Coordinates of C-alpha atoms in Angstrom, one line a residue:
M167 CA 33.3 4.9 -7.5
M168 CA 35.7 2.0 -8.0
P169 CA 34.6 -1.2 -6.4
M170 CA 36.7 -2.3 -3.5
I171 CA 38.8 -5.4 -4.0
R172 CA 38.3 -7.9 -1.2
S173 CA 41.3 -10.1 -0.9
G174 CA 42.9 -12.3 1.7
S175 CA 46.1 -10.3 1.5
A176 CA 47.4 -6.9 0.6
E177 CA 49.6 -8.5 -2.1
G178 CA 46.5 -10.0 -3.7
S179 CA 44.9 -6.6 -4.2
V180 CA 48.1 -5.3 -5.8
L181 CA 48.1 -8.3 -8.3
A182 CA 44.4 -7.6 -9.0
A183 CA 45.2 -4.0 -9.8
L184 CA 48.0 -4.9 -12.1
H185 CA 45.7 -7.1 -14.1
S186 CA 42.9 -4.5 -14.3
P187 CA 43.8 -1.5 -16.6
K188 CA 40.9 0.5 -15.1
Q189 CA 42.0 0.1 -11.5
L190 CA 45.7 0.5 -12.3
R191 CA 44.8 3.8 -14.0
V192 CA 43.0 4.9 -10.8
E193 CA 46.0 3.9 -8.7
V194 CA 48.6 5.7 -10.9
L195 CA 46.6 9.0 -11.1
A196 CA 45.9 8.9 -7.4
G197 CA 49.6 8.5 -6.7
L198 CA 50.4 11.5 -9.0
V199 CA 47.7 13.7 -7.4
V200 CA 49.0 12.8 -3.9
A201 CA 52.6 13.6 -4.9
L202 CA 51.6 17.0 -6.1
A203 CA 49.7 17.7 -2.9
L204 CA 52.7 16.5 -0.8
I205 CA 55.2 18.9 -2.2
P206 CA 54.0 22.1 -0.5
E207 CA 53.2 20.4 2.8
A208 CA 56.5 18.6 2.9
I209 CA 58.3 21.9 2.4
S210 CA 56.1 23.7 4.9
F211 CA 56.6 21.0 7.5
S212 CA 60.4 21.2 6.9
I213 CA 60.3 24.8 7.7
I214 CA 58.3 24.2 10.9
A215 CA 60.9 21.7 12.0
G216 CA 63.7 24.2 11.2
V217 CA 65.4 22.1 8.5
D218 CA 66.1 22.4 4.8
P219 CA 63.1 21.6 2.5
R220 CA 65.0 18.7 1.1
V221 CA 64.9 17.0 4.5
G222 CA 61.1 16.9 4.5
L223 CA 60.9 16.1 0.8
F224 CA 63.3 13.1 1.2
A225 CA 61.4 12.0 4.3
S226 CA 58.1 12.0 2.4
F227 CA 59.6 10.0 -0.4
T228 CA 61.2 7.3 1.8
M229 CA 58.2 7.2 4.2
A230 CA 55.7 6.6 1.3
V231 CA 57.8 4.1 -0.5
T232 CA 58.7 2.1 2.6
I233 CA 55.2 2.1 4.2
A234 CA 53.7 0.9 0.9
I235 CA 55.6 -2.3 1.5
T236 CA 55.7 -2.7 5.3
G237 CA 52.4 -1.0 6.4
G238 CA 49.3 -2.8 7.5
R239 CA 46.7 -0.4 6.0
R240 CA 46.6 -0.4 2.2
A241 CA 46.3 3.0 0.4
M242 CA 47.2 5.0 3.4
I243 CA 49.8 7.8 2.9
S244 CA 52.7 8.4 5.2
A245 CA 55.1 11.2 4.8
A246 CA 56.6 14.1 6.7
T247 CA 53.9 15.6 9.0
G248 CA 53.2 18.7 11.0
A249 CA 52.7 16.6 14.2
V250 CA 56.3 15.2 13.9
A251 CA 57.7 18.5 12.9
L252 CA 56.3 20.2 16.0
V253 CA 57.8 17.5 18.2
I254 CA 61.3 17.6 16.8
A255 CA 61.6 21.4 16.1
P256 CA 63.1 22.2 19.6
L257 CA 65.8 19.5 19.2
V258 CA 66.8 20.9 15.8
R259 CA 67.1 24.4 17.2
T260 CA 69.4 23.3 20.0
H261 CA 71.4 20.4 18.6
G262 CA 71.1 20.4 14.8
L263 CA 70.5 18.0 12.0
D264 CA 72.7 15.0 13.1
Y265 CA 70.8 14.7 16.3
L266 CA 67.6 14.9 14.4
I267 CA 68.6 11.9 12.2
A268 CA 69.6 9.9 15.3
T269 CA 66.2 10.8 16.9
V270 CA 64.3 9.6 13.8
I271 CA 66.1 6.3 13.8
L272 CA 65.5 5.8 17.6
A273 CA 61.9 6.7 17.2
G274 CA 61.5 4.0 14.6
V275 CA 63.0 1.5 17.0
F276 CA 60.6 2.6 19.7
Q277 CA 57.7 2.2 17.3
I278 CA 58.7 -1.3 16.5
V279 CA 59.1 -2.3 20.2
L280 CA 55.8 -0.6 21.1
S281 CA 53.9 -2.3 18.3
V282 CA 55.2 -5.7 19.1
A283 CA 54.3 -5.1 22.7
G284 CA 50.7 -4.5 21.6
V285 CA 50.4 -0.7 21.8
A286 CA 47.8 -0.8 19.1
K287 CA 45.3 -2.4 21.5
L288 CA 45.7 0.6 23.8
M289 CA 44.1 2.9 21.3
R290 CA 40.7 1.6 22.6
F291 CA 41.4 3.5 25.8
V292 CA 41.8 6.9 24.1
P293 CA 38.4 8.6 24.4
R294 CA 36.8 10.5 21.5
S295 CA 37.1 13.7 23.5
V296 CA 40.9 13.3 23.7
M297 CA 41.1 12.5 20.0
V298 CA 39.1 15.7 19.2
G299 CA 41.4 17.7 21.5
F300 CA 44.4 16.2 19.8
V301 CA 43.2 17.3 16.4
N302 CA 42.2 20.7 17.5
A303 CA 45.5 21.3 19.3
L304 CA 47.4 20.2 16.1
A305 CA 45.4 22.7 14.1
I306 CA 46.2 25.5 16.6
L307 CA 49.9 24.7 16.6
I308 CA 50.1 24.5 12.8
F309 CA 48.5 27.9 12.6
T310 CA 50.7 29.6 15.2
A311 CA 53.8 28.2 13.4
Q312 CA 52.9 30.4 10.4
L313 CA 52.8 33.6 12.4
P314 CA 56.6 34.3 12.1
H315 CA 56.1 34.4 8.3
L316 CA 53.4 37.1 8.7
F317 CA 55.2 39.6 10.8
G318 CA 58.0 41.9 9.7
V319 CA 57.6 41.0 6.0
A320 CA 56.9 43.0 2.8
W321 CA 53.3 44.2 2.4
L322 CA 52.9 42.1 -0.7
V323 CA 52.9 39.0 1.4
Y324 CA 49.4 39.8 2.8
P325 CA 47.5 40.1 -0.5
M326 CA 49.3 37.0 -1.8
V327 CA 48.3 35.0 1.3
A328 CA 44.7 36.2 0.8
A329 CA 44.8 35.3 -2.9
G330 CA 46.0 31.8 -2.0
L331 CA 43.3 31.3 0.5
L332 CA 40.6 32.5 -2.0
I333 CA 41.9 30.0 -4.6
M334 CA 41.8 27.1 -2.2
V335 CA 38.3 28.0 -0.9
Y336 CA 36.6 28.5 -4.2
L337 CA 38.5 26.4 -6.8
P338 CA 37.2 23.1 -5.4
K339 CA 33.6 24.3 -6.1
L340 CA 34.6 24.2 -9.8
T341 CA 36.9 21.2 -10.0
T342 CA 38.8 18.8 -7.9
I343 CA 40.9 17.2 -10.6
V344 CA 44.0 19.0 -9.4
P345 CA 44.5 19.8 -5.7
A346 CA 43.6 23.4 -5.0
P347 CA 46.8 24.0 -2.9
L348 CA 48.9 23.1 -5.9
I349 CA 47.0 25.5 -8.1
A350 CA 47.4 28.3 -5.5
I351 CA 51.2 27.6 -5.4
V352 CA 51.5 27.6 -9.2
V353 CA 49.5 30.8 -9.6
L354 CA 51.4 32.7 -6.9
T355 CA 54.7 31.4 -8.1
A356 CA 53.9 32.5 -11.6
L357 CA 53.0 36.0 -10.5
T358 CA 56.1 36.2 -8.4
V359 CA 58.4 35.2 -11.3
L360 CA 56.4 37.2 -13.9
F361 CA 56.5 40.5 -12.0
T362 CA 59.8 39.8 -10.2
L363 CA 58.1 40.4 -6.8
D364 CA 60.5 40.8 -3.9
V365 CA 59.0 38.4 -1.4
P366 CA 60.5 35.6 0.7
N367 CA 60.6 32.3 -1.2
V368 CA 61.5 28.7 -0.6
G369 CA 65.0 29.2 -1.9
D370 CA 65.6 31.6 1.0
E371 CA 64.9 28.8 3.5
G372 CA 67.5 26.3 2.2
A373 CA 68.8 24.4 -0.8
L374 CA 66.5 21.9 -2.6
P375 CA 67.8 18.5 -3.6
S376 CA 69.6 18.2 -6.9
S377 CA 70.3 14.5 -6.6
L378 CA 68.8 11.3 -5.2
P379 CA 69.0 10.7 -1.5
S380 CA 71.9 8.7 -0.2
L381 CA 72.7 6.8 2.9
L382 CA 73.7 9.1 5.8
L383 CA 75.0 8.2 9.2
P384 CA 74.6 10.8 12.0
H385 CA 77.9 12.3 13.3
I386 CA 77.1 12.2 17.0
P387 CA 79.0 10.8 20.0
L388 CA 77.7 7.4 20.9
T389 CA 77.4 8.2 24.6
F390 CA 74.8 8.0 27.4
E391 CA 74.5 11.8 27.3
T392 CA 73.5 11.7 23.6
L393 CA 70.9 9.1 24.4
R394 CA 69.6 11.3 27.3
V395 CA 69.2 14.2 24.8
I396 CA 67.5 12.3 22.0
A397 CA 65.4 9.7 23.8
P398 CA 62.6 12.0 25.1
F399 CA 62.2 13.5 21.6
A400 CA 62.3 10.0 20.0
L401 CA 59.7 8.6 22.4
A402 CA 57.4 11.6 21.9
M403 CA 57.8 11.3 18.1
A404 CA 57.1 7.5 18.3
L405 CA 54.0 8.0 20.3
V406 CA 52.7 10.9 18.2
G407 CA 53.4 9.0 15.0
L408 CA 51.7 5.8 16.2
M409 CA 48.6 7.7 17.5
E410 CA 48.1 9.7 14.3
S411 CA 48.8 6.6 12.1
L412 CA 46.5 4.3 14.0
M413 CA 43.7 6.9 14.1
T414 CA 44.1 7.4 10.4
A415 CA 44.1 3.7 9.7
K416 CA 40.8 3.4 11.7
L417 CA 39.3 6.2 9.6
V418 CA 40.3 4.4 6.3
D419 CA 38.9 1.2 7.7
D420 CA 35.5 2.9 8.1
I421 CA 35.6 4.5 4.6
T422 CA 36.6 1.4 2.8
D423 CA 34.5 -1.0 4.9
S424 CA 37.6 -3.2 5.4
H425 CA 40.0 -4.2 8.2
S426 CA 43.6 -3.4 8.6
D427 CA 46.4 -4.9 10.7
K428 CA 47.1 -2.2 13.2
T429 CA 50.1 -4.0 14.7
R430 CA 51.7 -4.4 11.3
E431 CA 50.9 -0.7 10.6
G432 CA 52.7 0.2 13.8
W433 CA 55.9 -1.6 13.2
G434 CA 55.7 -0.7 9.5
Q435 CA 55.8 2.9 10.6
G436 CA 58.8 2.1 12.7
L437 CA 60.7 0.5 9.8
A438 CA 59.8 3.5 7.5
N439 CA 61.2 5.9 10.1
I440 CA 64.4 3.9 10.4
V441 CA 64.9 3.9 6.6
T442 CA 64.0 7.6 6.5
G443 CA 66.6 8.4 9.2
F444 CA 69.4 6.6 7.4
F445 CA 68.5 8.7 4.3
G446 CA 68.6 12.0 6.1
G447 CA 64.9 12.5 6.4
M448 CA 63.0 14.1 9.3
G449 CA 60.7 11.2 9.8
G450 CA 56.9 11.2 9.7
C451 CA 53.7 9.2 10.0
A452 CA 50.3 8.8 8.4
M453 CA 48.8 12.0 6.8
I454 CA 45.1 12.3 7.2
G455 CA 44.7 14.9 4.5
Q456 CA 46.7 13.2 1.8
T457 CA 45.1 9.8 2.7
M458 CA 41.7 11.3 2.2
I459 CA 42.8 12.6 -1.2
N460 CA 44.1 9.1 -2.1
V461 CA 41.2 7.0 -0.8
K462 CA 38.1 9.2 -0.7
V463 CA 38.7 11.6 -3.6
S464 CA 40.8 9.5 -6.0
G465 CA 39.4 6.0 -5.1
A466 CA 42.7 4.3 -4.6
R467 CA 42.6 1.0 -2.7
T468 CA 46.0 -0.6 -3.0
R469 CA 49.7 -0.1 -2.1
I470 CA 50.4 0.9 -5.7
S471 CA 49.1 4.5 -5.1
T472 CA 51.1 4.9 -1.9
F473 CA 54.3 3.7 -3.6
L474 CA 53.9 5.8 -6.7
A475 CA 53.1 8.9 -4.6
G476 CA 56.7 8.7 -3.2
V477 CA 58.2 7.9 -6.6
F478 CA 56.4 10.8 -8.3
L479 CA 57.4 13.2 -5.5
L480 CA 61.1 12.4 -5.9
I481 CA 60.9 12.9 -9.7
L482 CA 59.2 16.2 -9.3
V483 CA 61.5 17.8 -6.7
V484 CA 64.8 16.5 -8.2
G485 CA 63.8 17.2 -11.8
L486 CA 62.1 20.6 -11.1
G487 CA 64.0 21.7 -8.0
G488 CA 65.0 25.1 -9.5
L489 CA 61.3 26.0 -10.0
V490 CA 60.3 24.8 -6.6
A491 CA 62.9 27.1 -5.0
K492 CA 61.0 30.1 -6.5
I493 CA 57.7 29.3 -4.6
P494 CA 56.9 32.3 -2.5
M495 CA 56.6 31.6 1.2
A496 CA 53.2 33.4 1.2
A497 CA 51.8 30.5 -0.9
L498 CA 53.0 28.0 1.7
V499 CA 51.6 30.0 4.6
A500 CA 48.3 30.1 2.8
V501 CA 48.4 26.3 2.3
M502 CA 49.2 25.7 6.0
I503 CA 46.4 28.0 7.2
M504 CA 44.0 26.0 5.1
V505 CA 45.5 22.8 6.5
S506 CA 45.0 24.2 10.0
A507 CA 41.4 25.2 9.2
G508 CA 40.7 21.8 7.7
T509 CA 42.3 20.0 10.6
M510 CA 40.2 21.8 13.2
D511 CA 37.0 20.0 14.3
W512 CA 34.8 23.0 14.1
H513 CA 31.7 21.0 15.1
S514 CA 33.3 20.2 18.4
I515 CA 33.4 23.9 19.4
A516 CA 30.1 25.0 17.9
P517 CA 27.8 26.6 20.6
K518 CA 25.1 24.0 19.8
T519 CA 27.5 21.2 20.4
L520 CA 28.9 22.7 23.6
R521 CA 25.4 23.1 25.0
R522 CA 24.6 19.5 24.3
M523 CA 27.9 17.9 25.3
P524 CA 28.4 16.8 28.9
I525 CA 30.6 19.2 30.8
A526 CA 33.1 16.4 31.6
E527 CA 33.5 15.6 27.9
T528 CA 34.2 19.3 27.0
T529 CA 36.6 19.6 29.9
V530 CA 38.6 16.6 28.7
M531 CA 38.8 18.1 25.2
L532 CA 39.9 21.5 26.5
V533 CA 42.5 20.0 28.8
A534 CA 44.0 18.0 26.0
V535 CA 44.1 21.2 23.8
A536 CA 45.5 23.5 26.5
V537 CA 48.3 21.1 27.6
T538 CA 49.3 20.4 24.0
V539 CA 49.4 24.1 23.1
V540 CA 51.3 25.1 26.3
T541 CA 53.9 22.2 26.1
R542 CA 53.9 22.1 22.3
N543 CA 54.0 18.3 22.7
L544 CA 51.1 16.3 21.3
A545 CA 52.0 13.2 23.2
I546 CA 51.9 15.0 26.6
G547 CA 48.6 16.5 25.7
V548 CA 47.1 13.1 24.8
V549 CA 48.4 11.4 27.9
V550 CA 47.1 14.2 30.2
G551 CA 43.8 14.2 28.3
V552 CA 43.4 10.4 28.8
L553 CA 44.2 10.7 32.5
T554 CA 41.7 13.5 32.8
A555 CA 39.1 11.4 31.1
M556 CA 39.8 8.5 33.4
V557 CA 39.3 10.7 36.5
A558 CA 36.1 12.2 35.1
F559 CA 34.8 8.7 34.3
A560 CA 35.7 7.3 37.8
H561 CA 34.0 10.3 39.4
R562 CA 30.9 9.9 37.3
V563 CA 30.6 6.1 37.9
A564 CA 31.3 6.5 41.6
H565 CA 28.1 8.4 42.0
F566 CA 26.0 5.6 40.5
T567 CA 26.6 3.5 43.6
E568 CA 24.0 3.5 46.3
V569 CA 23.2 1.6 49.5
T570 CA 19.5 1.3 50.4
P571 CA 18.1 -0.1 53.7
I572 CA 15.2 -2.5 52.8
P573 CA 12.2 -2.0 55.0
E574 CA 10.7 -5.1 56.5
S575 CA 9.2 -7.5 53.9
V576 CA 10.0 -5.2 51.0
G577 CA 11.8 -6.9 48.2
T578 CA 11.6 -10.4 49.9
N579 CA 9.2 -13.2 49.7
E580 CA 9.1 -13.6 53.5
P581 CA 8.9 -11.0 56.2
Q582 CA 12.3 -10.1 57.6
E583 CA 13.3 -11.7 60.9
S584 CA 13.2 -9.3 63.8
G585 CA 16.7 -8.4 64.6
T586 CA 17.8 -8.5 61.0
Q587 CA 18.5 -5.5 58.7
V588 CA 18.9 -5.9 54.9
Y589 CA 20.9 -3.4 52.8
K590 CA 20.7 -3.4 49.0
V591 CA 23.8 -2.3 47.2
R592 CA 23.5 -1.1 43.6
G593 CA 26.2 0.1 41.2
E594 CA 29.8 -0.7 40.3
L595 CA 32.2 -1.0 43.2
F596 CA 35.8 0.0 42.7
F597 CA 38.3 2.3 44.4
A598 CA 36.4 5.5 43.7
S599 CA 32.9 4.2 44.7
S600 CA 33.8 1.9 47.5
N601 CA 35.7 4.4 49.6
D602 CA 32.4 5.9 50.8
L603 CA 30.8 2.5 51.2
V604 CA 31.8 2.2 54.9
Y605 CA 29.8 5.3 55.8
Q606 CA 26.5 4.1 54.5
F607 CA 25.6 1.8 57.4
D608 CA 24.1 2.5 60.8
Y609 CA 26.5 0.5 63.0
T610 CA 24.9 1.7 66.3
G611 CA 21.2 1.6 65.4
D612 CA 21.1 -1.6 63.4
P613 CA 20.0 -4.9 65.0
G614 CA 22.3 -7.9 65.6
H615 CA 22.3 -9.4 62.2
I616 CA 23.1 -7.5 59.0
V617 CA 22.5 -8.8 55.5
I618 CA 24.2 -7.0 52.6
D619 CA 22.6 -7.9 49.3
M620 CA 25.1 -7.6 46.4
T621 CA 22.9 -9.0 43.7
D622 CA 22.9 -5.7 41.7
T623 CA 26.6 -4.9 41.9
H624 CA 30.0 -6.1 41.0
I625 CA 33.3 -6.1 42.9
W626 CA 36.1 -4.9 40.7
D627 CA 39.1 -4.5 42.9
A628 CA 40.8 -5.0 46.3
S629 CA 39.6 -1.6 47.6
T630 CA 36.1 -2.9 47.6
V631 CA 37.0 -6.0 49.4
A632 CA 38.9 -3.9 52.0
A633 CA 35.8 -1.7 52.4
L634 CA 33.5 -4.8 53.0
D635 CA 36.1 -6.1 55.5
A636 CA 36.0 -2.7 57.3
I637 CA 32.2 -2.8 57.5
T638 CA 32.2 -6.4 58.9
T639 CA 34.9 -5.3 61.5
K640 CA 32.9 -2.3 62.6
Y641 CA 29.8 -4.4 63.1
A642 CA 31.8 -7.1 64.9
A643 CA 33.1 -4.5 67.3
K644 CA 29.5 -4.0 68.4
G645 CA 28.8 -7.7 68.7
K646 CA 26.9 -7.9 65.4
T647 CA 27.2 -10.3 62.5
V648 CA 27.3 -9.5 58.8
E649 CA 26.2 -11.8 55.9
I650 CA 27.0 -10.9 52.4
I651 CA 24.7 -12.5 49.8
G652 CA 24.1 -12.3 46.0
L653 CA 27.7 -12.1 44.8
N654 CA 28.1 -13.1 41.2
P655 CA 30.8 -15.8 40.5
A656 CA 33.6 -13.3 39.6
S657 CA 32.9 -11.1 42.6
E658 CA 32.6 -14.0 44.9
A659 CA 35.9 -15.4 43.8
R660 CA 37.7 -12.1 44.3
H661 CA 36.1 -11.6 47.7
D662 CA 37.0 -15.1 48.9
L663 CA 40.5 -14.7 47.7
L664 CA 41.2 -11.3 49.3
S665 CA 38.9 -11.0 52.3
G666 CA 40.8 -11.0 55.6
H667 CA 44.1 -10.9 53.8
L668 CA 44.4 -7.3 53.0
T669 CA 46.9 -5.5 55.3
G670 CA 45.7 -2.2 56.7
A671 CA 42.0 -3.2 56.4
H672 CA 40.1 -1.7 59.3

């Protein structure tokens, strides 16, 4: 394995690679392999989005080249992705390509704004169960998107899909020099041309590029109504792209034992989408599969491999566009089925894992999957999953709080004074746990002086202060006094600031 270059900047690692023939060779070959692997997926994602294959291919070129310069995670591959395709497909069906281009540009602007505002820091609040649900839902949606290509077609499609799957399953056991999906496409395309098989092909889906991409401005009315149409899709695309890119960046950090600038990666994705939009591309984000090919399989570590992946891709599709048009759709369906299978986290749904996993964690994962599949919107699924996880966490933590009456002389150095009752509070006090706090005391049966020991707890919010005020008020109504002791400095400061000043406390 090639040793990782540690440098104070991304540019330093590029210079190091340029001065090292061995590393430069690794970067160049990695870029070529990734470009070959990008072709079938870019075409497939274009079809999912409902646009011509060239729209996805140009997007993959501009995304890769731009992010190689602007991104914060070296060697990560960005291109047209299934996640973005699924988000924008409804817009393409109803409003067409020009609205798609405007959406991609606006999504880039949203990503820059969100990144500068610190959205990368919010990734820490996305639980693992939601991430697993996100991945599993993406796998399901990619698979279901292939079903229209499997119904009402010639019978030859089915054995061709099966043959493609067999190649991709068993070829990697022999060699991984060339990506198995590419071999499957080459073999099935050769059979189709050699035997003139009458099956749907890429050419039936739309024209491939015969020239380099050029600047393209969307022909749409610049009105509030246009903004109303594209803004929801642009925001969803921005969020999905950021989430997938930041999660992929974290994965590459772990593999390479290095750190990346997540904020730069976020606004870099935004710039890449803006450039892609102005060149007529469908937009995109980081690709987990191609990034693993680049970093883990090929050993690339610099921006050179990412840049060359885009350049090689353009050379292949423009120079060999006639041949690419003859690729049978069955081959692409097989590729996408394998992508779906590889995306799914099978370990998360294994019976052994489900038996061991807490019910709340499994519920959060299933909610994220169900909402995403029903709405076909990955961003909505993640947001609902996070909210579900927060509710589950609050419910679980709330039950850790307990109020215990301390018998005379237990837990103290001196016997308790007659007429004094001590209560020991344990756990974390916030809105979910403090709501029941007021019902844990014997207001009628307790003596005239009440001591509430808060040594083993912490006050997190105003709801808890309001609950303590309510307890004090209830005792005062019966002529009894309450003394609160043991507050840590932060809790004491919050209590002193808010106690007696919360409207509605009772």
